[in-house]
CSV table of C-alpha atoms and ligand atoms in Angstrom, one decimal:
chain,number,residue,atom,x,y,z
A,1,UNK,CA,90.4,115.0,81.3
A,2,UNK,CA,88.9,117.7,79.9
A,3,UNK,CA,85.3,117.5,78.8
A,4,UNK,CA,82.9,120.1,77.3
A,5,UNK,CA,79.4,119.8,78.4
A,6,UNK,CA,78.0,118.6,75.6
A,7,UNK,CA,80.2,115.6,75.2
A,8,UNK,CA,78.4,112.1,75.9
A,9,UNK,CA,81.5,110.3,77.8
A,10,UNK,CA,81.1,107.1,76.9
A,11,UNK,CA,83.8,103.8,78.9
A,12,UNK,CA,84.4,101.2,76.6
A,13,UNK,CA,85.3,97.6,78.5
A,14,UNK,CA,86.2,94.2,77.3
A,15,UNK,CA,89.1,91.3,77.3
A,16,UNK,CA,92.7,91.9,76.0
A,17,UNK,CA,92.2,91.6,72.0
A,18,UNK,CA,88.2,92.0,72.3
A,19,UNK,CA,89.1,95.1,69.7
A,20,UNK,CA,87.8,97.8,72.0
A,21,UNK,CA,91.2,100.1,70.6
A,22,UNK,CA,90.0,98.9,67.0
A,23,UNK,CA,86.6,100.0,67.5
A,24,UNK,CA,87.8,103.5,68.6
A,25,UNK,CA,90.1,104.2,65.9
A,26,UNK,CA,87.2,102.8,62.9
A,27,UNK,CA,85.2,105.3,65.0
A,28,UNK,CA,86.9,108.3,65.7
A,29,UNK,CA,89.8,107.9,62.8
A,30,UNK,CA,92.3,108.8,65.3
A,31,UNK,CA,95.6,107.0,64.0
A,32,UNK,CA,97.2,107.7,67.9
A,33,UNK,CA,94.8,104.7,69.1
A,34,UNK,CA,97.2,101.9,70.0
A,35,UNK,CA,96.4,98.3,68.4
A,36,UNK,CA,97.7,95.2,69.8
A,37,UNK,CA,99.1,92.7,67.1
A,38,UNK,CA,100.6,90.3,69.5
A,39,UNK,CA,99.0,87.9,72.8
A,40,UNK,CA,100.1,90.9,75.5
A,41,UNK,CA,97.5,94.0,75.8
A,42,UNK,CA,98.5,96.6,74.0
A,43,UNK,CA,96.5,99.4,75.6
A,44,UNK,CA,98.1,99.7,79.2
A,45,UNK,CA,96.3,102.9,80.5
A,46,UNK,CA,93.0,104.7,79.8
A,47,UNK,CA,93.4,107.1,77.2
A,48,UNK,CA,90.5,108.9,75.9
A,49,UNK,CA,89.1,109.5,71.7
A,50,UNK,CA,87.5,112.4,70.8
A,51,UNK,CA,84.6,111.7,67.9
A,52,UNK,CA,82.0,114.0,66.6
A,53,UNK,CA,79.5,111.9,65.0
A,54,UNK,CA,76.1,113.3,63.7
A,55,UNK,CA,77.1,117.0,65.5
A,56,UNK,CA,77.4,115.1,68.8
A,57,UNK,CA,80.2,114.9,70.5
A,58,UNK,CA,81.0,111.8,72.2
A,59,UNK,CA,84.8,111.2,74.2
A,60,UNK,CA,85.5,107.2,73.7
A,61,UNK,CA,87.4,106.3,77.1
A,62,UNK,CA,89.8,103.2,75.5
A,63,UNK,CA,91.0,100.8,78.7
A,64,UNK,CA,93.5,98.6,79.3
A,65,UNK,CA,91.8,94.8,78.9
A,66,UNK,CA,91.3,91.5,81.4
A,67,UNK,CA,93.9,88.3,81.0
A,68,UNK,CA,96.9,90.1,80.3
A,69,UNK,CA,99.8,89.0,81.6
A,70,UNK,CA,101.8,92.4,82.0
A,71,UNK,CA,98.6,93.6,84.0
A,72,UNK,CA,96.6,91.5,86.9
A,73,UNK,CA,92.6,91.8,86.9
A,74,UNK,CA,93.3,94.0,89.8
A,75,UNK,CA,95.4,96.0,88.4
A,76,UNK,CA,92.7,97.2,85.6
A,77,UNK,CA,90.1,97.1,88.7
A,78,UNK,CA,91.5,99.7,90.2
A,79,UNK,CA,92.7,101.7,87.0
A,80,UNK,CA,89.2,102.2,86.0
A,81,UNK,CA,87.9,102.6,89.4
A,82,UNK,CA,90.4,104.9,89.8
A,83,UNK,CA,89.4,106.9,86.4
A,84,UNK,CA,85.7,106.6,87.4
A,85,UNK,CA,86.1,108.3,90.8
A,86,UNK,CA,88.1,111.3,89.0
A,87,UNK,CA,85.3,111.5,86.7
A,88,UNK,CA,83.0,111.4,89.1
A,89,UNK,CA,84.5,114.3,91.3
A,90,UNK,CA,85.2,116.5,88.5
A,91,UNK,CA,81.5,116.2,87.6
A,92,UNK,CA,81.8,114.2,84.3
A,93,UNK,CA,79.2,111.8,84.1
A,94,UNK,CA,79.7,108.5,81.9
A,95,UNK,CA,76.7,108.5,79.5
A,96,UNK,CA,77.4,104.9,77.8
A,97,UNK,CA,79.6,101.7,78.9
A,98,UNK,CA,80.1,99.6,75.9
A,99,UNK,CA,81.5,96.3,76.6
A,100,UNK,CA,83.4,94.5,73.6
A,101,UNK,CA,83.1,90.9,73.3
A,102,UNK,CA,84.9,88.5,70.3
A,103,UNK,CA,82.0,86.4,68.9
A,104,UNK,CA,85.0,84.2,67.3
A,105,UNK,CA,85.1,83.3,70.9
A,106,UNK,CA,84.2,79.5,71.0
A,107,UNK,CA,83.8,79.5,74.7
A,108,UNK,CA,83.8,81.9,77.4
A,109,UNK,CA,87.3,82.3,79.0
A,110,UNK,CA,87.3,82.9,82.6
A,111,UNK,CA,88.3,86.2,82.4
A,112,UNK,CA,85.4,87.3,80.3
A,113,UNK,CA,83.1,85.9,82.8
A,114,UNK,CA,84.5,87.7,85.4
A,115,UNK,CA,85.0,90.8,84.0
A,116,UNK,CA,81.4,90.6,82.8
A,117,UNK,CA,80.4,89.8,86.6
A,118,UNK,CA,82.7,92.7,87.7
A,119,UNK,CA,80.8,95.4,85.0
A,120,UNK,CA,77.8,94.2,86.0
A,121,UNK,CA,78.8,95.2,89.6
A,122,UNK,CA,81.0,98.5,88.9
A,123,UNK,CA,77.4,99.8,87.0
A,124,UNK,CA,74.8,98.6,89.5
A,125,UNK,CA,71.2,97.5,88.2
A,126,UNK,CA,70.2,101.1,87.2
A,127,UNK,CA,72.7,101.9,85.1
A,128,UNK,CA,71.9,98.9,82.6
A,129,UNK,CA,69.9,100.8,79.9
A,130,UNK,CA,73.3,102.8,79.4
A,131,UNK,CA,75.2,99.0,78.8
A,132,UNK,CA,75.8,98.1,75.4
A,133,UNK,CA,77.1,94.4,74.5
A,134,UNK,CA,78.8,94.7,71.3
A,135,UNK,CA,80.3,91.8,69.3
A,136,UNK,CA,83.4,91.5,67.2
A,137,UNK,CA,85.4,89.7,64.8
A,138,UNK,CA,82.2,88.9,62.8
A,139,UNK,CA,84.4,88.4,59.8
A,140,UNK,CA,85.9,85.4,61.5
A,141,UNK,CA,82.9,82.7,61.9
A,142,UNK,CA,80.6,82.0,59.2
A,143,UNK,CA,77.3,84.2,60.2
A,144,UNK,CA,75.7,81.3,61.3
A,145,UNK,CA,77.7,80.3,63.5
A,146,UNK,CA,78.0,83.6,65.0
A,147,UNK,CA,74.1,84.2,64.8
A,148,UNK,CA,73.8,80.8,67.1
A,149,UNK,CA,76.6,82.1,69.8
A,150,UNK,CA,75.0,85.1,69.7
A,151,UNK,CA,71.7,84.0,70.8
A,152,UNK,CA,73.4,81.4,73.1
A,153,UNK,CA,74.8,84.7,75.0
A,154,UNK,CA,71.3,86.4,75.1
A,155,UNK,CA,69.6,83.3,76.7
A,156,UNK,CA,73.1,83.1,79.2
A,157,UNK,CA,75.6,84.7,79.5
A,158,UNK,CA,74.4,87.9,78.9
A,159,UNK,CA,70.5,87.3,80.2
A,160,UNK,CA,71.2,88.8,83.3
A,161,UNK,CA,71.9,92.4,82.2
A,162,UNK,CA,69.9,92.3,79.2
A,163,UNK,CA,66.8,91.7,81.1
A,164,UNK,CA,67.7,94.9,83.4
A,165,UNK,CA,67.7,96.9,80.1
A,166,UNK,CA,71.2,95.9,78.8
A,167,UNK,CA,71.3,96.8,74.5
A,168,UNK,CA,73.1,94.4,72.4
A,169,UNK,CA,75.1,95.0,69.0
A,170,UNK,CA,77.2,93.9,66.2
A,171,UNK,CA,79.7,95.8,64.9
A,172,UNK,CA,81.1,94.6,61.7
A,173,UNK,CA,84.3,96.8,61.5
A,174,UNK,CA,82.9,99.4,59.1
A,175,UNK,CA,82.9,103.5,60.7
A,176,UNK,CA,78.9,103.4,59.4
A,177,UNK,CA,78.5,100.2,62.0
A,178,UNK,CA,80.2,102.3,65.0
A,179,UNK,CA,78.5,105.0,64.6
A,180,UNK,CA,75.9,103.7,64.6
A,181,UNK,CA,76.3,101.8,67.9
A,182,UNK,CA,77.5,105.3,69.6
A,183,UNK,CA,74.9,107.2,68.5
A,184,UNK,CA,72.0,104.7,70.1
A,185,UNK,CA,73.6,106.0,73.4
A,186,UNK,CA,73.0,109.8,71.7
A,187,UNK,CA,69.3,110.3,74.0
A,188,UNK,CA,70.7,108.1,77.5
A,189,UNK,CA,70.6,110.5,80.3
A,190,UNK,CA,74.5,110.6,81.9
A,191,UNK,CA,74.6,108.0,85.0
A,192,UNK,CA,76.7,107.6,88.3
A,193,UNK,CA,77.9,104.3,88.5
A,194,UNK,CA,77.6,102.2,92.0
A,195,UNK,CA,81.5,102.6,92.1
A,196,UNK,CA,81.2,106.3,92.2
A,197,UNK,CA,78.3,106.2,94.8
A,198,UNK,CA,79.9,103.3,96.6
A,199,UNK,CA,83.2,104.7,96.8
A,200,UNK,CA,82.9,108.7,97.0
A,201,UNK,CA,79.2,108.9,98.2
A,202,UNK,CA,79.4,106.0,100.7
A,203,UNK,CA,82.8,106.1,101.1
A,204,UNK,CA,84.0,103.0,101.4
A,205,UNK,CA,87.2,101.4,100.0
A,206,UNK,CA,87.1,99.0,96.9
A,207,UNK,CA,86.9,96.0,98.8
A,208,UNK,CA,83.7,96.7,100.5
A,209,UNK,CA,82.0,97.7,97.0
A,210,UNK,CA,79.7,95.6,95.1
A,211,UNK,CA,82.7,95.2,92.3
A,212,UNK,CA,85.5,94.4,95.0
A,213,UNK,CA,83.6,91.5,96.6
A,214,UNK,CA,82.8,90.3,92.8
A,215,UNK,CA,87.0,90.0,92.6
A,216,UNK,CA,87.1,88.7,95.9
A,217,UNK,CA,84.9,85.7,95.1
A,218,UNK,CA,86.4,85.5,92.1
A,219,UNK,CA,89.9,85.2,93.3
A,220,UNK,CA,88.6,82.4,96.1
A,221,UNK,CA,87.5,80.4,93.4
A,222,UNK,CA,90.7,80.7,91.3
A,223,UNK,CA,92.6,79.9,94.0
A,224,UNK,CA,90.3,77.0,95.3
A,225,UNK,CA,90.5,75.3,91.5
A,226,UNK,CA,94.2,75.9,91.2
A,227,UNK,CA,95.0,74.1,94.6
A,228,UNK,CA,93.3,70.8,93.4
A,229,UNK,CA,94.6,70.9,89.8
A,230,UNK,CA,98.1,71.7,91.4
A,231,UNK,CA,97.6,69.1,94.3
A,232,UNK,CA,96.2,66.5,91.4
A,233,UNK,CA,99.1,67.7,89.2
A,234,UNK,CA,101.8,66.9,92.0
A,235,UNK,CA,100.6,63.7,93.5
A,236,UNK,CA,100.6,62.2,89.5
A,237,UNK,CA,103.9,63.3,89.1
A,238,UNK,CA,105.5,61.5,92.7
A,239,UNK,CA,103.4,58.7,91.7
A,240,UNK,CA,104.9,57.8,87.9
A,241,UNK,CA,107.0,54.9,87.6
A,242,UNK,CA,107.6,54.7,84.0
A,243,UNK,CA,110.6,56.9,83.1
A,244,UNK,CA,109.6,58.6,80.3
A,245,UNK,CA,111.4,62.4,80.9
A,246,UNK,CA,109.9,64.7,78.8
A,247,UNK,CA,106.5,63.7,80.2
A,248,UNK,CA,107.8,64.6,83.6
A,249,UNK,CA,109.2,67.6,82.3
A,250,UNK,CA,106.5,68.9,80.7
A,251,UNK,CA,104.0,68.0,83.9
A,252,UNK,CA,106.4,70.0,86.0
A,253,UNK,CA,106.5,72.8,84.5
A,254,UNK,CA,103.1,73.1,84.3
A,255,UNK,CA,103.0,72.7,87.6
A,256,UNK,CA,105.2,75.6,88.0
A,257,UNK,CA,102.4,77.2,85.9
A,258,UNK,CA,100.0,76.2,88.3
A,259,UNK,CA,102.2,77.3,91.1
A,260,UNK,CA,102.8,81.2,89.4
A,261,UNK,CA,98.9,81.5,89.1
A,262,UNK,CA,97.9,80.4,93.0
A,263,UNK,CA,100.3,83.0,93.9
A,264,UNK,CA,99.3,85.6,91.6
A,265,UNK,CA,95.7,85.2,92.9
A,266,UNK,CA,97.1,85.5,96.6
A,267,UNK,CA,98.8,88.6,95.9
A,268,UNK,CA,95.9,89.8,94.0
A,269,UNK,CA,93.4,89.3,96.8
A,270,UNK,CA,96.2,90.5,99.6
A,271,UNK,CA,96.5,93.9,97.9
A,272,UNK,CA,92.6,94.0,97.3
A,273,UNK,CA,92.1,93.2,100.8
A,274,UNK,CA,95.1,95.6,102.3
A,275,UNK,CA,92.7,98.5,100.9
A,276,UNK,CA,91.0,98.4,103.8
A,277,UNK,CA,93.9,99.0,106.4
A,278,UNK,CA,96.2,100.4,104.6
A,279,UNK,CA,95.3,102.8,102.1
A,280,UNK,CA,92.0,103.8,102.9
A,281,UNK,CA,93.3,107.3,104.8
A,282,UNK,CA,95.2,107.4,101.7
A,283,UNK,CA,92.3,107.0,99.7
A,284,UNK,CA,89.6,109.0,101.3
A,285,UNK,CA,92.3,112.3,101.6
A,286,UNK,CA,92.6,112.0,97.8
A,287,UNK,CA,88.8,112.0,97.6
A,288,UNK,CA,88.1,114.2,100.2
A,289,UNK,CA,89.4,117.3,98.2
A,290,UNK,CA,88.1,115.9,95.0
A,291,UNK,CA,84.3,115.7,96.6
A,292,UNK,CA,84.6,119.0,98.3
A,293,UNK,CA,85.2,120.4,94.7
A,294,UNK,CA,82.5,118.6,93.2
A,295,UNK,CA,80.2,120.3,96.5
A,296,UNK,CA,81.2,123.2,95.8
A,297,UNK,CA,80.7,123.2,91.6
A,298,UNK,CA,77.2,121.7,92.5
A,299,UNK,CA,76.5,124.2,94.8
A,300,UNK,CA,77.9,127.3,92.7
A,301,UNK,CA,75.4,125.7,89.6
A,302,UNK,CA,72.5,125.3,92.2
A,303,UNK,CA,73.1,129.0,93.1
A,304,UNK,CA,72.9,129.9,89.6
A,305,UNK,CA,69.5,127.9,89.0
A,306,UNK,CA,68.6,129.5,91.6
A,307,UNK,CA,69.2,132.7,90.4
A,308,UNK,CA,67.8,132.2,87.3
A,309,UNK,CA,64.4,130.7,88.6
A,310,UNK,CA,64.3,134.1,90.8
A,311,UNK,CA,64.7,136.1,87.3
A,312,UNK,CA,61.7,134.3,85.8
A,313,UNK,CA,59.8,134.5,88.3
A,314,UNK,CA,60.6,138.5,88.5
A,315,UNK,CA,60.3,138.6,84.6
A,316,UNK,CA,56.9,136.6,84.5
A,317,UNK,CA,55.4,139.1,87.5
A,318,UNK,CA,57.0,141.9,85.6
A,319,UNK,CA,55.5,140.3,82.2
A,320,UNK,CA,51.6,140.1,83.9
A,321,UNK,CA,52.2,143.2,85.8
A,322,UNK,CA,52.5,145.1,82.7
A,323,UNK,CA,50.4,143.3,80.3
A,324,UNK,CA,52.8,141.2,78.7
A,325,UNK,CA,54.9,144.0,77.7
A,326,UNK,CA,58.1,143.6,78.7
B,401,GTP,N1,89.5,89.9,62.2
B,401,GTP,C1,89.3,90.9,63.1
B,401,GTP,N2,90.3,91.3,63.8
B,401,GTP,C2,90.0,92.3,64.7
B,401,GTP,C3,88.7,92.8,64.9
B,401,GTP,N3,88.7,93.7,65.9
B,401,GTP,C4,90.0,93.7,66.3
B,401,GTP,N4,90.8,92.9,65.6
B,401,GTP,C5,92.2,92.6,65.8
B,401,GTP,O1,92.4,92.1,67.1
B,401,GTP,C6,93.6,92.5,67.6
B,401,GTP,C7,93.4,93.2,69.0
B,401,GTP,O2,92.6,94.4,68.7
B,401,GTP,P1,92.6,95.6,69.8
B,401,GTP,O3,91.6,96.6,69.2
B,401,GTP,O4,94.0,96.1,70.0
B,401,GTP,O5,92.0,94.9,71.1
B,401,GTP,P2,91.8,95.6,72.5
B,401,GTP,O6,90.5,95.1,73.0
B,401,GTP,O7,92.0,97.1,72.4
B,401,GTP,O8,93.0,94.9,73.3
B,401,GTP,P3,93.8,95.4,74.6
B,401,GTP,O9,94.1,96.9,74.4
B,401,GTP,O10,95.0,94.6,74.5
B,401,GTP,O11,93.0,95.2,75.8
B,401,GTP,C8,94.3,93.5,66.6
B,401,GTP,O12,95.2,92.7,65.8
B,401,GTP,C9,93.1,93.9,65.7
B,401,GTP,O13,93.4,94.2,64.4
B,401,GTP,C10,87.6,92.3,64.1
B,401,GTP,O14,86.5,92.6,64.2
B,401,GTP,N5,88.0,91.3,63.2
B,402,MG,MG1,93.3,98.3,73.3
């Protein structure tokens, strides 16, 4: 990704159909931005928005969402993390995470809870003031409603990060509402995330970061629910008498349903866990060159502080030497 130093690089998170693509393209106009119109996510890699709003320029970095069924939670985990350590290693800071939640939402899915739990662990506690939890599809409950789900997510949901300096907002669909919401990012200093310290700093491996053992728990309990709804599920089934067949039918299949999802959560916490073994050489070689670059880029701007600190300094003796005449 190419970046110029000015830009404010700004991640934006959130659930398949949240409207994080839709946000983007009210914001930056950019008719490329790709808009799902159907259940499956329609954004299936990072792609990054270019905006330039009150002479600022700010890069939008559009991801691919949670609860889709083309792409596991692990999958986007290690996506962004992915994206996050290249950012890191080129030296592009993220300046704003902005984290899209539907306030038509009449309950929190699963999914948004855990991805919520897993930003909260992929920033770490400092990098809160530079969270922004912005609501959508306002135009879909009566404002009252919304106003009262709203404030039920302050007090819980939400309370958590908001008290560590978390901003809330609406945005209501217009481009004046957006820009709004990018440009209350416009004086946040740029942040590394505990991902990027975890992972290229500490080097360790995503399991052993603060966001990996968030999936890992999270994919215990999945597991741990399925197995009693499926074991519940099974033993109802053996034990019906009464023939009635599409009952039976339709309890089977969703125990097949039951069945695809504890094995999906295997698989997912397998290849989380095989990060360890397996491709942590694989990991830390990629890195390895990446961080030396970054040493090397911080070292080549130190030398040129350096240098310029030593040419005021000589300027200012120069200056006093001769009377402020130079
Ligand atoms: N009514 C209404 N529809 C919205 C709003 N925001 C997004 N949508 C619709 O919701 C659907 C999904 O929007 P996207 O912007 O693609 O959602 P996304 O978060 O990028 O989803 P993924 O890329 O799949 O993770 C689209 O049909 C949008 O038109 C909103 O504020 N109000
Ligand atoms: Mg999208």
């Amino acid at each position: 990704m190419e970046t110029r130093p000015a830009e404010k690089v700004i991640l934006v998170t959130g659930v398949t159909g949240a409207g994080k693509s839709t946000f983007i393209q009210t914001i930056t106009g950019d008719s490329n931005v790709v808009i799902g119109h159907g259940l499956h996510s329609s954004t299936q890699a990072i792609a990054t928005y270019l905006a330039v709003i009150e002479g600022t320029e700010y890069r939008f970095l559009d991801t691919p969402g949670f609860n889709d069924t083309a792409r596991s939670e692990m999958d986007v985990l290690l996506c962004i993390t992915s994206w996050l350590c290249d950012l890191y290693c080129a030296n592009i800071r993220i300046t704003g995470i902005i984290h899209v939640h539907r306030i038509s939402d009449d309950r929190i899915q699963g999914s948004s809870f855990r991805y919520l739990r897993m930003l909260e662990a992929l920033c770490g506690e400092t990098c809160m003031p530079n969270v922004i939890l912005m609501t959508t599809h306002w135009d879909k409950v009566p404002i009252a409603l919304g106003q009262e789900r709203e404030s039920e997510l302050r007090s819980g949901f939400w309370n958590q990060m908001i008290q560590k300096g978390a901003q809330t907002a609406r945005f209501d669909g217009s481009a004046t509402s957006g820009w709004k919401i990018a440009v209350s990012l416009k004086n946040c200093s740029p942040v590394v995330l505990a991902i990027q310290e975890q992972m290229i700093d500490q080097g360790r491996v995503l399991s052993e970061t603060d966001a990996g053992q968030v999936m890992n728990e999270e994919l215990v309990k999945i597991q741990r629910r399925t197995e009693i709804e499926l074991r519940h599920v099974q033993e109802t089934l053996q034990s019906q008498t009464q023939h009635n067949a599409q009952a039976q039918a339709d309890m089977a299949e969703y125990a097949r349903g039951l069945e695809k999802a504890l094995q999906d959560a295997k698989m997912n916490q397998q290849a989380l866990l095989a990060q360890t073994q397996r491709n942590r050489a694989e990991w830390e070689a990629r890195f390895a060159t990446l961080y030396k670059k970054m040493l090397e880029q911080q070292k080549k701007s130190f030398l040129n502080f350096v240098a310029d600190v030593v040419t005021d300094v000589v300027k200012m003796g120069l200056t006093s030497a001769f009377g402020g005449g130079f």
